[in-house]
Short mmCIF file of C-alpha atoms and ligand atoms in Angstrom, two decimals:
data_model
loop_
_atom_site.label_atom_id
_atom_site.label_comp_id
_atom_site.label_asym_id
_atom_site.label_seq_id
_atom_site.Cartn_x
_atom_site.Cartn_y
_atom_site.Cartn_z
CA MET P 473 -0.59 25.08 -12.93
CA THR P 474 1.47 26.73 -15.70
CA THR P 475 1.99 24.40 -19.19
CA PRO P 476 5.91 23.68 -19.44
CA ALA P 477 7.60 25.51 -22.33
CA TYR P 478 8.61 22.34 -23.80
CA ALA P 479 5.05 21.27 -23.91
CA ALA P 480 4.52 23.05 -27.27
CA ALA P 481 7.66 21.68 -28.48
CA ALA P 482 6.74 20.06 -30.91
CA LEU P 483 9.35 18.45 -33.27
CA PRO P 484 9.71 20.49 -36.50
CA THR P 485 7.95 19.08 -39.29
CA ALA P 486 8.85 15.43 -38.44
CA PRO P 487 5.44 13.15 -38.54
CA PRO P 488 4.08 12.85 -35.26
CA VAL P 489 5.34 10.38 -32.93
CA ASP P 490 3.13 7.70 -31.38
CA VAL P 491 3.33 7.27 -27.63
CA LEU P 492 1.55 4.78 -26.10
CA VAL P 493 1.06 5.91 -22.22
CA VAL P 494 0.74 2.77 -20.11
CA ALA P 495 -0.12 4.78 -16.88
CA ARG P 496 -2.29 7.13 -15.16
CA LEU P 497 0.28 10.05 -15.76
CA TRP P 498 0.55 12.87 -13.60
CA PRO P 499 -1.79 15.37 -15.41
CA PRO P 500 0.70 18.02 -16.77
CA MET P 501 3.02 15.47 -17.75
CA LEU P 502 0.36 13.74 -19.97
CA ALA P 503 -0.46 17.51 -21.38
CA ALA P 504 3.25 17.87 -22.09
CA LEU P 505 3.24 14.93 -23.96
CA GLN P 506 -0.01 15.55 -25.88
CA GLY P 507 1.69 18.87 -26.82
CA ALA P 508 4.41 17.12 -28.57
CA PHE P 509 3.51 13.70 -29.42
CA ARG P 510 0.70 11.65 -30.86
CA ILE P 511 -0.81 9.91 -27.22
CA HIS P 512 -2.26 6.55 -27.26
CA ASP P 513 -3.52 6.67 -23.71
CA ARG P 514 -3.99 3.37 -22.15
CA VAL P 515 -5.29 1.85 -25.38
CA HIS P 516 -3.40 -1.63 -24.82
CA LEU P 517 -5.97 -2.02 -21.68
CA GLY P 518 -9.09 -1.56 -24.14
CA GLU P 519 -10.42 -3.09 -26.97
CA ALA P 520 -7.98 -5.23 -28.87
CA SER P 521 -8.74 -3.97 -32.36
CA ALA P 522 -8.17 -0.51 -31.21
CA PHE P 523 -4.92 -1.62 -29.79
CA ALA P 524 -3.88 -3.66 -33.11
CA ALA P 525 -4.91 -0.61 -35.09
CA ILE P 526 -2.20 1.71 -33.42
CA ALA P 527 0.66 -1.03 -32.12
CA PRO P 528 2.54 -1.00 -35.53
CA LEU P 529 2.94 2.72 -35.22
CA VAL P 530 3.95 3.11 -31.39
CA ARG P 531 7.75 4.24 -31.22
CA ALA P 532 7.69 5.08 -27.57
CA ILE P 533 6.15 4.02 -24.12
CA ALA P 534 5.36 6.55 -21.29
CA ALA P 535 5.20 4.72 -18.04
CA SER P 536 5.30 5.30 -14.22
CA GLY P 537 7.54 3.74 -11.70
CA GLU P 538 4.51 1.43 -10.75
CA SER P 539 3.74 0.37 -14.37
CA LYS P 540 4.32 -3.07 -15.75
CA VAL P 541 5.64 -3.53 -19.17
CA SER P 542 6.31 -6.81 -19.94
CA ARG P 543 7.98 -9.04 -22.58
CA GLU P 544 4.67 -9.91 -24.45
CA LEU P 545 3.67 -6.12 -24.61
CA ILE P 546 7.08 -5.23 -25.90
CA ALA P 547 6.67 -7.91 -28.33
CA LYS P 548 3.49 -6.64 -29.83
CA LEU P 549 5.17 -3.11 -30.81
CA PRO P 550 7.56 -3.73 -33.47
CA SER P 551 8.50 0.05 -33.91
CA LEU P 552 9.22 0.63 -30.34
CA GLU P 553 12.75 2.55 -29.96
CA VAL P 554 12.28 3.68 -26.30
CA ILE P 555 10.25 3.33 -22.79
CA SER P 556 10.53 6.51 -20.62
CA VAL P 557 9.58 5.93 -16.96
CA PHE P 558 8.16 8.75 -14.98
CA GLY P 559 9.85 7.36 -11.83
CA VAL P 560 13.22 6.54 -10.58
CA GLY P 561 12.18 2.87 -9.92
CA TYR P 562 11.71 0.55 -13.18
CA ASP P 563 11.23 -3.13 -11.61
CA GLY P 564 7.79 -3.49 -13.79
CA ILE P 565 9.87 -2.89 -17.02
CA ASP P 566 11.07 -6.07 -18.74
CA VAL P 567 14.57 -4.24 -19.23
CA ALA P 568 16.12 -7.46 -20.64
CA ALA P 569 13.40 -7.99 -23.46
CA ALA P 570 13.76 -4.23 -24.34
CA ARG P 571 18.05 -4.35 -24.56
CA GLU P 572 17.28 -7.59 -26.75
CA ARG P 573 15.34 -5.22 -29.29
CA GLY P 574 17.75 -2.48 -28.70
CA ILE P 575 15.21 -0.51 -27.17
CA ALA P 576 16.02 2.28 -24.80
CA VAL P 577 14.99 2.36 -20.99
CA THR P 578 15.05 5.70 -19.11
CA HIS P 579 13.92 6.45 -15.70
CA THR P 580 14.04 9.91 -13.29
CA PRO P 581 16.83 9.27 -10.76
CA ASN P 582 18.28 12.12 -8.07
CA VAL P 583 15.38 14.53 -9.01
CA LEU P 584 13.28 12.82 -6.24
CA ASN P 585 15.85 11.83 -3.94
CA ASP P 586 15.17 14.50 -1.24
CA GLU P 587 11.50 14.01 -1.59
CA VAL P 588 11.75 10.34 -0.58
CA ALA P 589 14.22 10.76 1.96
CA ASP P 590 12.21 13.51 3.80
CA LEU P 591 8.98 10.82 3.71
CA ALA P 592 11.23 8.29 5.01
CA ILE P 593 12.27 10.39 7.87
CA GLY P 594 8.51 11.56 8.14
CA LEU P 595 7.23 8.14 8.63
CA MET P 596 10.07 7.22 11.08
CA LEU P 597 8.89 10.43 13.42
CA SER P 598 5.46 9.78 12.77
CA VAL P 599 5.56 5.99 13.81
CA ALA P 600 7.85 6.57 16.73
CA ARG P 601 6.22 9.75 18.02
CA ARG P 602 2.68 8.32 16.94
CA LEU P 603 1.93 11.69 15.30
CA PRO P 604 -1.45 10.64 13.55
CA GLN P 605 -2.67 8.85 16.72
CA ALA P 606 -1.71 12.29 18.48
CA ASP P 607 -3.73 14.06 15.98
CA ARG P 608 -6.48 11.61 16.49
CA TYR P 609 -6.51 12.04 20.05
CA VAL P 610 -6.78 15.60 20.13
CA ARG P 611 -9.72 15.60 17.47
CA ALA P 612 -11.52 13.01 19.57
CA GLY P 613 -11.34 15.12 22.75
CA ARG P 614 -9.64 12.71 24.69
CA TRP P 615 -6.89 15.26 25.95
CA LEU P 616 -9.63 16.50 27.97
CA GLU P 617 -9.63 13.31 29.74
CA GLY P 618 -5.65 13.32 30.48
CA PRO P 619 -2.39 13.23 28.60
CA MET P 620 -1.62 11.04 25.95
CA PRO P 621 0.67 7.83 26.75
CA LEU P 622 4.14 8.40 25.91
CA ALA P 623 5.95 7.71 22.73
CA ARG P 624 9.42 6.19 21.61
CA LYS P 625 12.22 9.07 20.84
CA VAL P 626 13.77 9.08 17.90
CA SER P 627 16.87 11.45 18.17
CA GLY P 628 20.05 9.50 19.20
CA ALA P 629 18.64 6.16 17.90
CA ARG P 630 20.24 3.69 15.70
CA LEU P 631 19.10 3.49 12.44
CA GLY P 632 19.59 0.78 9.72
CA ILE P 633 19.38 1.70 6.01
CA VAL P 634 18.59 -1.60 3.58
CA GLY P 635 20.08 -0.37 0.25
CA LEU P 636 22.27 2.85 0.73
CA GLY P 637 21.79 4.11 -2.98
CA ARG P 638 21.08 7.59 -3.94
CA ILE P 639 17.87 7.83 -1.49
CA GLY P 640 19.44 5.94 1.37
CA ALA P 641 22.73 8.36 1.65
CA ALA P 642 20.26 11.10 1.45
CA ILE P 643 18.28 9.38 4.43
CA ALA P 644 21.44 8.97 6.20
CA ARG P 645 22.36 12.89 5.88
CA ARG P 646 19.00 13.64 7.77
CA ALA P 647 19.53 11.03 10.16
CA ALA P 648 22.69 12.79 10.98
CA ALA P 649 20.83 15.79 12.05
CA PHE P 650 18.84 13.69 14.36
CA ASP P 651 22.31 12.47 16.18
CA MET P 652 21.52 8.99 14.97
CA SER P 653 23.96 6.29 14.27
CA VAL P 654 23.86 5.02 10.77
CA ALA P 655 24.60 1.50 9.51
CA TYR P 656 23.52 -0.21 6.34
CA THR P 657 23.55 -3.38 4.18
CA ALA P 658 23.58 -3.27 0.52
CA ARG P 659 24.57 -5.54 -2.12
CA HIS P 660 28.11 -3.80 -2.29
CA GLU P 661 29.86 -2.07 0.84
CA LYS P 662 30.53 1.59 0.59
CA PRO P 663 33.53 2.07 2.89
CA THR P 664 34.08 5.79 1.44
CA LEU P 665 30.65 6.79 3.11
CA GLY P 666 31.71 5.81 6.55
CA TYR P 667 28.73 4.01 7.73
CA ARG P 668 29.01 0.69 9.40
CA TYR P 669 28.02 -2.09 6.98
CA PHE P 670 26.31 -5.26 7.61
CA ALA P 671 26.48 -8.32 5.27
CA SER P 672 22.83 -9.04 5.63
CA ALA P 673 19.56 -7.30 6.47
CA ALA P 674 18.84 -9.75 9.63
CA ALA P 675 22.36 -8.65 11.17
CA LEU P 676 21.79 -5.23 10.40
CA ALA P 677 18.19 -5.38 11.88
CA ALA P 678 19.62 -6.89 15.21
CA ALA P 679 21.79 -3.75 15.67
CA VAL P 680 19.31 -0.96 15.16
CA ASP P 681 16.30 0.60 16.20
CA PHE P 682 14.72 1.83 13.06
CA LEU P 683 15.28 -0.34 9.81
CA VAL P 684 14.38 1.44 6.72
CA VAL P 685 14.12 -0.14 3.22
CA VAL P 686 14.85 1.99 0.37
CA THR P 687 16.08 -0.79 -2.47
CA PRO P 688 14.74 -1.08 -5.70
CA GLY P 689 12.02 -3.74 -6.34
CA GLY P 690 12.08 -6.44 -8.49
CA ALA P 691 13.34 -10.39 -8.20
CA GLY P 692 16.71 -9.67 -6.48
CA THR P 693 14.82 -8.06 -3.49
CA ARG P 694 11.56 -9.72 -3.42
CA LYS P 695 10.53 -10.51 0.44
CA LEU P 696 14.03 -9.39 1.16
CA ILE P 697 12.57 -8.35 4.68
CA ASP P 698 11.16 -11.73 6.12
CA ALA P 699 9.98 -13.16 9.47
CA GLU P 700 13.70 -13.92 10.52
CA VAL P 701 14.58 -10.10 9.62
CA LEU P 702 11.63 -8.85 11.84
CA ARG P 703 12.49 -11.12 14.55
CA ALA P 704 16.03 -9.53 14.12
CA LEU P 705 14.45 -6.07 14.68
CA GLY P 706 12.50 -7.12 17.45
CA LYS P 707 9.80 -5.73 19.66
CA ASP P 708 11.39 -2.25 20.36
CA GLY P 709 11.95 -1.96 16.62
CA TYR P 710 10.44 -0.11 13.78
CA LEU P 711 10.09 -0.73 10.35
CA VAL P 712 9.86 2.25 7.33
CA ASN P 713 9.15 1.01 3.87
CA VAL P 714 9.60 3.52 0.98
CA ALA P 715 10.89 1.14 -1.71
CA ARG P 716 8.56 -1.20 -2.88
CA GLY P 717 5.68 -3.57 -1.41
CA SER P 718 7.60 -6.38 -2.72
CA VAL P 719 10.86 -6.01 -0.67
CA VAL P 720 8.80 -6.85 2.39
CA ASP P 721 6.88 -10.09 2.93
CA GLU P 722 3.64 -8.24 4.11
CA PHE P 723 2.09 -11.19 5.54
CA ALA P 724 4.97 -11.87 7.84
CA LEU P 725 4.91 -7.98 8.63
CA ILE P 726 1.28 -8.21 9.74
CA GLU P 727 1.94 -11.25 11.88
CA ALA P 728 5.07 -9.49 13.46
CA LEU P 729 2.87 -6.35 13.94
CA LYS P 730 -0.38 -7.98 15.71
CA SER P 731 2.04 -10.29 17.71
CA GLY P 732 4.51 -7.41 19.07
CA ALA P 733 7.43 -8.99 17.37
CA ILE P 734 8.32 -5.71 16.45
CA ALA P 735 6.93 -2.07 17.82
CA GLY P 736 5.56 -0.34 14.60
CA ALA P 737 5.73 0.27 10.87
CA GLY P 738 5.74 3.19 8.66
CA LEU P 739 4.41 2.29 5.10
CA ASP P 740 4.42 4.12 1.86
CA VAL P 741 4.29 1.12 -0.48
CA PHE P 742 2.35 -2.34 -0.48
CA GLU P 743 2.68 -5.67 -2.47
CA ASN P 744 -0.72 -5.05 -4.18
CA GLU P 745 -1.16 -1.01 -4.46
CA PRO P 746 -3.67 0.42 -4.13
CA ASN P 747 -4.95 -2.53 -2.04
CA VAL P 748 -3.87 -2.43 1.56
CA PRO P 749 -4.69 -5.44 3.64
CA ALA P 750 -7.81 -5.05 6.15
CA GLU P 751 -5.26 -6.10 9.00
CA LEU P 752 -2.84 -3.43 8.47
CA LEU P 753 -6.01 -0.67 8.16
CA ALA P 754 -7.13 -1.97 11.68
CA LEU P 755 -3.44 -1.68 13.27
CA ASP P 756 -2.54 1.19 15.78
CA ASN P 757 1.17 0.72 15.58
CA VAL P 758 1.37 1.52 11.95
CA VAL P 759 1.27 4.54 9.82
CA LEU P 760 0.20 4.28 6.15
CA THR P 761 0.50 6.65 3.48
CA PRO P 762 -0.52 5.88 -0.47
CA HIS P 763 2.81 5.87 -2.25
CA VAL P 764 3.47 9.46 -2.14
CA GLY P 765 7.33 9.16 -1.82
CA SER P 766 7.83 11.65 -4.73
CA ALA P 767 4.19 13.18 -4.48
CA THR P 768 4.88 16.88 -4.38
CA TRP P 769 4.30 19.61 -7.22
CA GLN P 770 8.19 20.58 -7.20
CA THR P 771 9.15 16.95 -7.41
CA ARG P 772 6.70 15.86 -9.91
CA GLN P 773 7.42 18.74 -12.19
CA ALA P 774 11.16 17.80 -11.86
CA MET P 775 10.12 14.16 -12.82
CA SER P 776 8.18 15.22 -15.64
CA ASP P 777 10.80 17.65 -17.20
CA LEU P 778 13.20 14.81 -17.04
CA ALA P 779 10.89 11.78 -18.60
CA PHE P 780 10.01 14.30 -21.38
CA GLY P 781 13.56 15.60 -21.99
CA ASN P 782 14.48 11.73 -22.47
CA LEU P 783 11.75 11.42 -25.31
CA GLU P 784 12.74 14.66 -26.85
CA ALA P 785 16.29 13.44 -26.61
CA HIS P 786 15.51 10.40 -28.20
CA PHE P 787 13.60 11.46 -31.31
CA ALA P 788 16.18 14.66 -31.93
CA GLY P 789 19.12 12.09 -31.84
CA ARG P 790 20.92 13.31 -28.90
CA PRO P 791 22.41 11.51 -25.93
CA LEU P 792 19.59 10.25 -23.44
CA LEU P 793 19.48 12.25 -20.11
CA SER P 794 19.09 9.47 -17.68
CA PRO P 795 19.13 5.72 -19.07
CA VAL P 796 18.71 3.08 -16.68
CA PRO P 797 22.05 1.81 -15.54
C1 8YV K 414 6.39 6.99 -9.11
C2 8YV K 414 7.82 5.81 -7.66
O1 8YV K 414 6.84 6.82 -10.04
O2 8YV K 414 9.75 6.85 -8.55
C3 8YV K 414 9.71 5.83 -8.69
O3 8YV K 414 10.02 4.66 -8.22
O4 8YV K 414 7.66 4.77 -7.22
C4 8YV K 414 7.00 6.85 -7.78
O5 8YV K 414 7.90 8.22 -7.69
C5 8YV K 414 5.31 8.00 -9.08
O6 8YV K 414 4.06 7.77 -8.17
C6 8YV K 414 4.69 8.15 -10.19
O7 8YV K 414 3.58 7.43 -10.53
#
């Protein structure tokens, strides 16, 4: 892995900028930060005295999409100017607390749209065509006993997208290649996109075969996909979640999968990552992935360039590249 050119771009003559890293960052991203800033890697999780020694110096936080940056942590950092998230989601960042202090918050939108959309389609195909189960069937030698039971067709089916933002629109474009009809629910109707709009997730779920969740996380969407929505999706319906675990009522989902109230689920995110409930691990009608929506070299490099670029722009007095809306 080559070190990106900007890694050595220490800001000329300025005293080193102190950056608190609050997550286990992708190593090349961490290396780039270490090449340009004075890094304090997760010191806030360690000795209180060690954190107290650097807290007054910290001018930036480097976080990931899964990070928690609370009002309490922000209050302990009197010199904090900017929070750069290595991720599109920032539901763990107390943006209101940051704004009250005039602290900028940035994220990495757009550069991962294709990647997350690809995984959503991949999970839909995997759970409907039972690809992991088929792989295990062959490896276990069961093909010698006879053909694998038939699965569910995806092409031509009805797709419902919960959250038609940048990634949702990328999923819809891919679904068209599968001759799927596309409908959606979102905070606002988006008539220009030409897909059928439903005002609620339950109404959408009742009208589709596959329900893909791709909304932001946070209080506004907590448990949006609940028992009622899962009942509406029905015994032949499939759920895919590439958003945040918090958006789906995980207990209700497990009950629906165990009872057959829905047919199956493809899940990349969970309520308490990296802990996945044992009941889910035991189910045969689910496909589980470890929050890998954006996890490719190409996309993580693009996310790193943008997250680093936002810090560099801030400390060079240039406009931020991608502030949160
Ligand atoms: C993470 C994500 O940021 O972009 C997001 O919102 O959840 C992911 O891309 C990524 O896992 C890095 O930690």
